Tab-separated table of C-alpha atoms and ligand atoms in Angstrom:
chain	number	residue	atom	x	y	z
A	580	UNK	CA	90.297	143.567	-43.969
A	581	UNK	CA	90.532	147.388	-44.316
A	582	UNK	CA	93.948	148.524	-45.603
A	583	UNK	CA	95.254	152.086	-45.167
A	584	UNK	CA	98.209	154.078	-46.415
A	585	UNK	CA	100.589	155.137	-43.624
A	586	UNK	CA	100.001	158.802	-44.467
A	587	UNK	CA	96.211	158.385	-44.068
A	588	UNK	CA	96.655	156.853	-40.596
A	589	UNK	CA	99.132	159.622	-39.758
A	590	UNK	CA	96.570	162.279	-40.746
A	591	UNK	CA	93.791	160.562	-38.766
A	592	UNK	CA	95.995	160.270	-35.653
A	593	UNK	CA	96.950	163.952	-35.889
A	594	UNK	CA	93.289	164.925	-36.194
A	595	UNK	CA	92.321	162.833	-33.136
A	596	UNK	CA	95.124	164.359	-31.050
A	597	UNK	CA	94.306	167.919	-32.099
A	598	UNK	CA	90.612	167.284	-31.330
A	599	UNK	CA	91.785	166.017	-27.925
A	600	UNK	CA	93.535	169.345	-27.237
A	601	UNK	CA	97.090	168.741	-28.498
A	602	UNK	CA	99.215	171.394	-30.178
A	603	UNK	CA	100.061	170.480	-33.807
A	604	UNK	CA	103.681	169.494	-32.977
A	605	UNK	CA	102.477	167.102	-30.261
A	606	UNK	CA	99.943	165.565	-32.655
A	607	UNK	CA	102.747	165.087	-35.186
A	608	UNK	CA	105.005	163.305	-32.679
A	609	UNK	CA	102.196	160.993	-31.508
A	610	UNK	CA	101.305	160.142	-35.114
A	611	UNK	CA	104.983	159.493	-35.989
A	612	UNK	CA	105.392	157.032	-33.125
A	613	UNK	CA	102.091	155.145	-33.579
A	614	UNK	CA	102.286	154.863	-37.369
A	615	UNK	CA	105.972	153.868	-37.253
A	616	UNK	CA	104.949	151.048	-34.881
A	617	UNK	CA	102.325	149.869	-37.411
A	618	UNK	CA	104.886	150.075	-40.206
A	619	UNK	CA	107.313	148.003	-38.103
A	620	UNK	CA	104.575	145.360	-37.766
A	621	UNK	CA	103.826	146.096	-34.079
A	622	UNK	CA	100.099	146.796	-34.365
A	623	UNK	CA	99.907	146.385	-30.588
A	624	UNK	CA	101.700	149.766	-30.386
A	625	UNK	CA	100.165	151.477	-33.400
A	626	UNK	CA	96.999	153.438	-34.107
A	627	UNK	CA	94.983	150.702	-32.353
A	628	UNK	CA	95.983	152.516	-29.152
A	629	UNK	CA	93.861	155.556	-30.056
A	630	UNK	CA	90.772	154.260	-28.184
A	631	UNK	CA	92.893	153.884	-25.014
A	632	UNK	CA	94.408	157.345	-25.502
A	633	UNK	CA	91.007	158.998	-26.069
A	634	UNK	CA	89.556	157.266	-22.983
A	635	UNK	CA	92.573	158.405	-20.979
A	636	UNK	CA	92.191	162.020	-22.153
A	637	UNK	CA	88.603	161.796	-21.040
A	638	UNK	CA	89.427	160.641	-17.504
A	639	UNK	CA	92.473	162.975	-17.413
A	640	UNK	CA	94.956	160.185	-16.805
A	641	UNK	CA	96.611	161.512	-20.017
A	642	UNK	CA	97.340	165.255	-20.127
A	643	UNK	CA	98.036	166.987	-23.439
A	644	UNK	CA	100.734	169.597	-24.067
A	645	UNK	CA	103.125	168.560	-21.308
A	646	UNK	CA	106.870	168.677	-21.873
A	647	UNK	CA	109.869	166.854	-20.455
A	648	UNK	CA	110.662	168.712	-17.249
A	649	UNK	CA	114.126	168.185	-15.708
A	650	UNK	CA	113.739	167.826	-11.928
A	651	UNK	CA	117.313	166.656	-11.167
A	652	UNK	CA	120.356	167.578	-13.197
A	653	UNK	CA	123.818	166.586	-12.034
A	654	UNK	CA	126.771	165.809	-14.311
A	655	UNK	CA	125.727	162.942	-16.577
A	656	UNK	CA	122.446	162.436	-14.673
A	657	UNK	CA	119.106	163.840	-15.759
A	658	UNK	CA	115.760	163.038	-14.153
A	659	UNK	CA	112.686	164.033	-16.126
A	660	UNK	CA	109.145	164.432	-14.781
A	661	UNK	CA	106.662	163.442	-17.469
A	662	UNK	CA	103.559	164.907	-15.806
A	663	UNK	CA	101.390	162.186	-17.463
A	664	UNK	CA	102.021	163.916	-20.783
A	665	UNK	CA	102.064	162.030	-24.085
A	666	UNK	CA	105.047	159.657	-23.982
A	667	UNK	CA	105.677	160.491	-27.621
A	668	UNK	CA	106.592	164.054	-26.575
A	669	UNK	CA	108.252	163.215	-23.255
A	670	UNK	CA	110.289	160.418	-24.908
A	671	UNK	CA	111.360	162.545	-27.887
A	672	UNK	CA	112.362	165.563	-25.787
A	673	UNK	CA	114.140	163.410	-23.206
A	674	UNK	CA	116.220	161.631	-25.863
A	675	UNK	CA	117.224	165.044	-27.276
A	676	UNK	CA	118.279	166.221	-23.798
A	677	UNK	CA	120.010	162.886	-23.101
A	678	UNK	CA	122.006	162.951	-26.342
A	679	UNK	CA	123.117	166.540	-25.694
A	680	UNK	CA	124.264	165.502	-22.211
A	681	UNK	CA	126.016	162.378	-23.540
A	682	UNK	CA	127.784	164.486	-26.181
A	683	UNK	CA	129.144	166.674	-23.346
A	684	UNK	CA	129.905	163.974	-20.780
A	685	UNK	CA	130.528	160.888	-22.915
A	686	UNK	CA	127.433	159.175	-21.542
A	687	UNK	CA	124.177	160.114	-19.871
A	688	UNK	CA	122.033	158.322	-17.322
A	689	UNK	CA	118.517	159.540	-17.964
A	690	UNK	CA	115.396	158.728	-15.970
A	691	UNK	CA	111.833	159.454	-17.022
A	692	UNK	CA	109.201	159.161	-14.350
A	693	UNK	CA	105.438	159.456	-14.714
A	694	UNK	CA	105.141	159.712	-18.497
A	695	UNK	CA	101.981	158.502	-20.208
A	696	UNK	CA	102.569	155.507	-22.528
A	697	UNK	CA	105.996	155.672	-24.232
A	698	UNK	CA	104.759	153.464	-27.083
A	699	UNK	CA	107.242	151.347	-29.007
A	700	UNK	CA	110.488	151.722	-27.049
A	701	UNK	CA	112.609	150.924	-30.134
A	702	UNK	CA	111.500	154.314	-31.482
A	703	UNK	CA	113.626	156.024	-28.792
A	704	UNK	CA	116.627	153.779	-29.381
A	705	UNK	CA	116.339	154.483	-33.129
A	706	UNK	CA	116.225	158.234	-32.452
A	707	UNK	CA	119.553	157.861	-30.592
A	708	UNK	CA	121.092	155.486	-33.154
A	709	UNK	CA	120.235	157.872	-36.009
A	710	UNK	CA	122.580	160.396	-34.356
A	711	UNK	CA	125.299	157.778	-33.743
A	712	UNK	CA	124.504	157.118	-30.038
A	713	UNK	CA	124.177	153.645	-28.513
A	714	UNK	CA	121.467	153.288	-25.867
A	715	UNK	CA	119.959	150.897	-23.315
A	716	UNK	CA	116.439	151.280	-21.910
A	717	UNK	CA	114.624	149.611	-19.009
A	718	UNK	CA	110.896	150.352	-18.745
A	719	UNK	CA	108.072	149.532	-16.334
A	720	UNK	CA	104.345	150.217	-16.505
A	721	UNK	CA	102.015	151.429	-13.741
A	722	UNK	CA	98.611	153.074	-13.259
A	723	UNK	CA	96.870	149.866	-14.348
A	724	UNK	CA	96.633	146.397	-12.795
A	725	UNK	CA	99.727	144.204	-13.290
A	726	UNK	CA	99.705	141.934	-16.362
A	727	UNK	CA	102.721	139.648	-16.056
A	728	UNK	CA	103.227	136.809	-13.579
A	729	UNK	CA	106.756	136.127	-12.278
A	730	UNK	CA	108.327	132.751	-13.170
A	731	UNK	CA	106.523	129.990	-11.244
A	732	UNK	CA	103.707	132.382	-10.223
A	733	UNK	CA	100.002	132.437	-11.201
A	734	UNK	CA	99.239	136.001	-10.221
A	735	UNK	CA	100.302	139.034	-12.227
A	736	UNK	CA	102.699	141.243	-10.274
A	737	UNK	CA	104.162	143.680	-12.831
A	738	UNK	CA	103.565	144.919	-16.365
A	739	UNK	CA	105.024	143.595	-19.624
A	740	UNK	CA	108.121	145.745	-18.832
A	741	UNK	CA	110.054	146.163	-22.088
A	742	UNK	CA	113.834	146.083	-22.430
A	743	UNK	CA	115.535	147.720	-25.403
A	744	UNK	CA	119.165	148.199	-26.503
A	745	UNK	CA	120.539	149.517	-29.785
A	746	UNK	CA	123.875	150.269	-31.414
A	747	UNK	CA	124.396	152.234	-34.630
A	748	UNK	CA	125.102	150.004	-37.609
A	749	UNK	CA	128.551	149.099	-38.877
A	750	UNK	CA	129.738	151.624	-41.517
A	751	UNK	CA	126.609	152.559	-43.472
A	752	UNK	CA	124.568	149.598	-42.162
A	753	UNK	CA	121.305	149.971	-40.238
A	754	UNK	CA	121.332	149.988	-36.422
A	755	UNK	CA	120.947	146.757	-34.461
A	756	UNK	CA	117.850	147.226	-32.274
A	757	UNK	CA	116.679	144.691	-29.710
A	758	UNK	CA	113.274	145.853	-28.495
A	759	UNK	CA	111.027	143.476	-26.619
A	760	UNK	CA	108.427	142.986	-23.950
A	761	UNK	CA	109.699	140.720	-21.170
A	762	UNK	CA	106.402	138.825	-21.346
A	763	UNK	CA	106.301	136.286	-24.184
A	764	UNK	CA	103.989	138.611	-26.111
A	765	UNK	CA	103.235	142.312	-25.658
A	766	UNK	CA	99.900	143.070	-23.896
A	767	UNK	CA	98.524	144.753	-27.028
A	768	UNK	CA	99.077	141.506	-28.934
A	769	UNK	CA	96.488	139.833	-26.667
A	770	UNK	CA	94.109	142.725	-27.537
A	771	UNK	CA	94.810	142.441	-31.266
A	772	UNK	CA	94.269	138.636	-31.144
A	773	UNK	CA	91.067	138.959	-29.089
A	774	UNK	CA	89.720	141.587	-31.537
A	775	UNK	CA	90.632	139.467	-34.548
A	776	UNK	CA	89.150	136.314	-32.929
A	777	UNK	CA	92.397	134.370	-33.314
A	778	UNK	CA	94.280	132.454	-30.604
A	779	UNK	CA	97.552	133.792	-29.209
A	780	UNK	CA	100.608	131.501	-29.550
A	781	UNK	CA	100.788	128.692	-26.994
A	782	UNK	CA	102.330	129.165	-23.530
A	783	UNK	CA	101.854	132.957	-23.520
A	784	UNK	CA	98.877	133.435	-21.208
A	785	UNK	CA	97.454	131.973	-17.997
A	786	UNK	CA	93.765	131.937	-17.106
A	787	UNK	CA	92.784	133.194	-13.619
A	788	UNK	CA	93.291	129.679	-12.201
A	789	UNK	CA	96.860	129.562	-13.539
A	790	UNK	CA	96.194	127.202	-16.472
A	791	UNK	CA	97.771	127.982	-19.855
A	792	UNK	CA	95.222	129.630	-22.201
A	793	UNK	CA	95.317	130.742	-25.843
A	794	UNK	CA	92.395	133.156	-25.455
A	795	UNK	CA	93.599	136.801	-25.517
A	796	UNK	CA	90.287	137.779	-23.885
A	797	UNK	CA	91.459	136.345	-20.519
A	798	UNK	CA	93.386	139.614	-20.113
A	799	UNK	CA	90.247	141.750	-20.468
A	800	UNK	CA	87.783	139.996	-18.137
A	801	UNK	CA	87.007	141.269	-14.685
A	802	UNK	CA	88.802	138.292	-13.184
A	803	UNK	CA	91.966	138.512	-15.247
A	804	UNK	CA	94.550	135.996	-16.294
A	805	UNK	CA	98.277	136.785	-16.499
A	806	UNK	CA	101.002	136.895	-19.101
A	807	UNK	CA	103.890	134.414	-18.978
A	808	UNK	CA	107.473	135.797	-19.075
A	809	UNK	CA	109.741	134.874	-22.014
A	810	UNK	CA	112.746	132.679	-21.254
A	811	UNK	CA	111.399	131.225	-17.998
A	812	UNK	CA	113.339	132.442	-14.906
A	813	UNK	CA	115.748	134.565	-17.026
A	814	UNK	CA	113.041	136.605	-18.784
A	815	UNK	CA	111.136	136.894	-15.531
A	816	UNK	CA	114.339	138.152	-13.880
A	817	UNK	CA	114.851	140.772	-16.598
A	818	UNK	CA	111.223	141.907	-16.200
A	819	UNK	CA	111.738	142.228	-12.450
A	820	UNK	CA	114.945	144.262	-12.978
A	821	UNK	CA	113.005	146.583	-15.358
A	822	UNK	CA	110.430	146.978	-12.583
A	823	UNK	CA	113.070	147.898	-10.010
A	824	UNK	CA	115.405	149.994	-12.217
A	825	UNK	CA	112.666	151.929	-14.028
A	826	UNK	CA	110.032	151.916	-11.274
A	827	UNK	CA	112.005	152.288	-8.042
A	828	UNK	CA	115.470	153.701	-8.895
A	829	UNK	CA	114.023	156.576	-10.944
A	830	UNK	CA	111.630	157.661	-8.195
A	831	UNK	CA	108.734	156.596	-10.403
A	832	UNK	CA	106.499	153.877	-9.010
A	833	UNK	CA	106.435	150.110	-9.121
A	834	UNK	CA	103.165	148.337	-9.896
A	835	UNK	CA	101.822	147.729	-6.390
A	836	UNK	CA	98.309	147.759	-4.964
A	837	UNK	CA	99.278	150.428	-2.434
A	838	UNK	CA	99.559	152.970	-5.295
A	839	UNK	CA	96.317	154.433	-6.670
A	840	UNK	CA	95.477	153.614	-10.317
A	841	UNK	CA	93.620	155.822	-12.798
A	842	UNK	CA	93.540	152.942	-15.333
A	843	UNK	CA	95.811	154.787	-17.742
A	844	UNK	CA	99.205	153.510	-18.962
A	845	UNK	CA	102.048	155.284	-17.208
A	846	UNK	CA	105.637	154.357	-18.077
A	847	UNK	CA	108.876	154.996	-16.208
A	848	UNK	CA	112.127	154.497	-18.107
A	849	UNK	CA	115.808	154.377	-17.129
A	850	UNK	CA	118.096	154.958	-20.147
A	851	UNK	CA	121.848	154.894	-20.649
A	852	UNK	CA	122.945	156.883	-23.711
A	853	UNK	CA	126.547	156.520	-24.942
A	854	UNK	CA	128.192	159.064	-27.272
A	855	UNK	CA	129.822	157.803	-30.499
A	856	UNK	CA	133.475	158.323	-29.457
A	857	UNK	CA	133.044	157.877	-25.702
A	858	UNK	CA	134.697	154.486	-25.275
A	859	UNK	CA	136.739	153.954	-28.460
A	860	UNK	CA	137.206	155.731	-31.807
A	861	UNK	CA	133.929	155.785	-33.738
A	862	UNK	CA	135.370	154.327	-36.965
A	863	UNK	CA	136.953	151.368	-35.190
A	864	UNK	CA	133.705	150.666	-33.317
A	865	UNK	CA	131.602	150.757	-36.468
A	866	UNK	CA	134.081	148.563	-38.342
A	867	UNK	CA	133.916	146.003	-35.511
A	868	UNK	CA	130.100	146.115	-35.430
A	869	UNK	CA	129.974	145.584	-39.197
A	870	UNK	CA	132.321	142.593	-39.021
A	871	UNK	CA	130.521	141.042	-36.034
A	872	UNK	CA	127.135	141.416	-37.711
A	873	UNK	CA	128.346	139.764	-40.930
A	874	UNK	CA	129.913	136.905	-38.915
A	875	UNK	CA	126.756	136.313	-36.856
A	876	UNK	CA	124.529	136.322	-39.944
A	877	UNK	CA	126.801	133.830	-41.710
A	878	UNK	CA	125.693	131.052	-39.317
A	879	UNK	CA	124.007	128.324	-41.389
A	880	UNK	CA	120.238	128.278	-40.744
A	881	UNK	CA	118.980	125.372	-38.646
A	882	UNK	CA	116.509	122.969	-40.253
A	883	UNK	CA	113.113	124.690	-40.352
A	884	UNK	CA	114.624	128.201	-40.599
A	885	UNK	CA	115.405	130.179	-43.736
A	886	UNK	CA	118.019	132.610	-42.467
A	887	UNK	CA	119.561	134.235	-39.443
A	888	UNK	CA	118.168	137.709	-38.762
A	889	UNK	CA	119.523	140.382	-36.466
A	890	UNK	CA	117.363	142.165	-33.903
A	891	UNK	CA	115.598	144.987	-35.756
A	892	UNK	CA	115.700	143.249	-39.131
A	893	UNK	CA	112.124	141.841	-39.047
A	894	UNK	CA	110.796	145.352	-38.323
A	895	UNK	CA	112.772	146.913	-41.216
A	896	UNK	CA	111.458	144.283	-43.619
A	897	UNK	CA	107.845	144.756	-42.487
A	898	UNK	CA	108.292	148.504	-42.852
A	899	UNK	CA	109.337	148.080	-46.498
A	900	UNK	CA	106.331	145.829	-47.201
A	901	UNK	CA	103.801	148.053	-45.422
A	902	UNK	CA	105.165	151.242	-46.976
A	903	UNK	CA	104.464	149.647	-50.347
A	904	UNK	CA	101.244	147.679	-49.655
A	905	UNK	CA	99.590	149.652	-46.846
A	906	UNK	CA	98.669	148.734	-43.266
A	907	UNK	CA	95.858	146.253	-42.706
A	908	UNK	CA	93.717	146.700	-39.589
A	909	UNK	CA	91.216	144.063	-38.456
A	910	UNK	CA	87.548	145.156	-38.669
A	911	UNK	CA	86.930	145.232	-34.879
A	912	UNK	CA	90.045	147.354	-34.232
A	913	UNK	CA	89.028	149.723	-37.065
A	914	UNK	CA	85.497	150.103	-35.599
A	915	UNK	CA	87.081	150.908	-32.204
A	916	UNK	CA	89.498	153.445	-33.742
A	917	UNK	CA	86.663	155.126	-35.641
A	918	UNK	CA	84.452	155.289	-32.555
A	919	UNK	CA	87.361	156.787	-30.595
A	920	UNK	CA	87.957	159.416	-33.304
A	921	UNK	CA	84.266	160.391	-33.173
A	922	UNK	CA	84.339	160.464	-29.357
A	923	UNK	CA	87.376	162.798	-29.532
A	924	UNK	CA	85.390	165.151	-31.790
A	925	UNK	CA	86.426	164.219	-35.355
A	926	UNK	CA	83.251	164.101	-37.469
A	927	UNK	CA	82.407	160.905	-39.396
A	928	UNK	CA	82.731	162.585	-42.804
A	929	UNK	CA	86.073	164.111	-41.781
A	930	UNK	CA	87.321	160.602	-40.923
A	931	UNK	CA	86.280	159.387	-44.386
A	932	UNK	CA	88.082	162.301	-46.010
A	933	UNK	CA	91.249	161.706	-43.967
A	934	UNK	CA	91.526	157.984	-44.694
A	935	UNK	CA	90.319	158.312	-48.256
B	1235	NAD	P1	108.875	140.849	-30.801
B	1235	NAD	O1	108.803	139.585	-30.003
B	1235	NAD	O2	108.133	140.902	-32.076
B	1235	NAD	O3	110.412	141.176	-31.124
B	1235	NAD	C1	111.363	141.252	-30.081
B	1235	NAD	C2	112.743	141.479	-30.663
B	1235	NAD	O4	113.164	140.308	-31.348
B	1235	NAD	C3	112.826	142.605	-31.692
B	1235	NAD	O5	114.007	143.326	-31.470
B	1235	NAD	C4	112.884	141.891	-33.046
B	1235	NAD	O6	113.643	142.609	-34.008
B	1235	NAD	C5	113.583	140.613	-32.677
B	1235	NAD	N1	113.175	139.501	-33.527
B	1235	NAD	C6	111.904	139.113	-33.825
B	1235	NAD	N2	111.919	138.032	-34.628
B	1235	NAD	C7	113.219	137.732	-34.856
B	1235	NAD	C8	113.892	136.730	-35.617
B	1235	NAD	N3	113.227	135.819	-36.313
B	1235	NAD	N4	115.239	136.735	-35.639
B	1235	NAD	C9	115.941	137.659	-34.935
B	1235	NAD	N5	115.367	138.630	-34.200
B	1235	NAD	C10	114.024	138.667	-34.157
B	1235	NAD	O7	108.440	142.117	-29.884
B	1235	NAD	P2	107.498	142.157	-28.576
B	1235	NAD	O8	108.203	141.580	-27.410
B	1235	NAD	O9	106.169	141.621	-28.953
B	1235	NAD	O10	107.382	143.742	-28.342
B	1235	NAD	C11	106.634	144.538	-29.246
B	1235	NAD	C12	106.739	145.986	-28.931
B	1235	NAD	O11	106.026	146.277	-27.757
B	1235	NAD	C13	108.143	146.542	-28.681
B	1235	NAD	O12	108.314	147.615	-29.586
B	1235	NAD	C14	108.112	147.071	-27.247
B	1235	NAD	O13	108.869	148.254	-27.034
B	1235	NAD	C15	106.656	147.346	-27.075
B	1235	NAD	N6	106.242	147.359	-25.662
B	1235	NAD	C16	105.990	148.557	-25.070
B	1235	NAD	C17	105.550	148.580	-23.750
B	1235	NAD	C18	105.271	149.877	-23.042
B	1235	NAD	O14	104.860	149.838	-21.879
B	1235	NAD	N7	105.469	151.023	-23.636
B	1235	NAD	C19	105.340	147.383	-23.057
B	1235	NAD	C20	105.643	146.181	-23.701
B	1235	NAD	C21	106.082	146.168	-25.015
């Protein structure tokens, strides 16, 4: 299995983006987000997305060098038009605007509509948490056929609609970051499994007839299967609320056949950003978070488990390991990434130089 240093993948991603027309700062932000996802262990949202991004540049469903454009601005409310720009730029700029507004108003209600793929949503919550802000994010996905079936349904009706919430850590501790698809697995995990020729975990996918399947490829055939929501009716309900809050309330779109699709990945996101001292004194809040976290983690592990982890802890641990040991990419995904880099205009020998 090829293994790469994070800085090599960062350099390759920057080169692909620049070849695709991006300004250097945009290329940097895209590389930060994708490589951080790989480091966190979410290869579904890492550099393996480059083939999709290059294809989307080609059919113009992704448009380089767009910026977060406020189209409604009232008190704590900001609505941002993403113009199908890179989500890594639209997301970053929107969080900056949202935090500034929350600092002024105590909290901000921020909507992004029509951004290209926002990547790993935890990245945006971490950007807020690093500045001391708590945040909640509801996301839906459009511009492509639906992937996820509602509870009790066979047919996909919405995307894998992630939900994310984060609070800064207690005292000097790391933030607590819950960041998850509302389907049992993220869509990209079906791609990664299909590429690697390994089955997905049980009870995650349905074949087109509605039978449970472990073959990630069912999501890539002309007659598609569907992804199963986590947590039965509760996860399905959260996915539906993401669809309605992010897709309808923001003025973005829900994933319906009446809307045209360019087969890109467009995200809409509704975020609540809360300033550090908005609800109670910052020190008291952080002390309480620290105590609660220690109490929760002190629960004795059940048989079959080694320890109790907090949301965000698995990602931090994988980041430490991958920073030290490198990022492994399965051979099929690497061939696809390489072909995409060449298609974007990065020469073969330049790729070799960049990844060493
Ligand atoms: P996951 O199932 O690996 O993790 C979900 C959450 O559970 C994380 O917060 C993680 O820290 C926590 N967790 C995992 N194992 C744990 C354990 N043993 N103990 C305690 N907590 C644990 O994540 P996922 O649902 O596969 O999502 C992967 C990524 O996909 C996310 O970053 C999400 O934002 C992204 N995503 C993006 C889109 C999009 O349209 N942009 C769509 C879907 C998913």
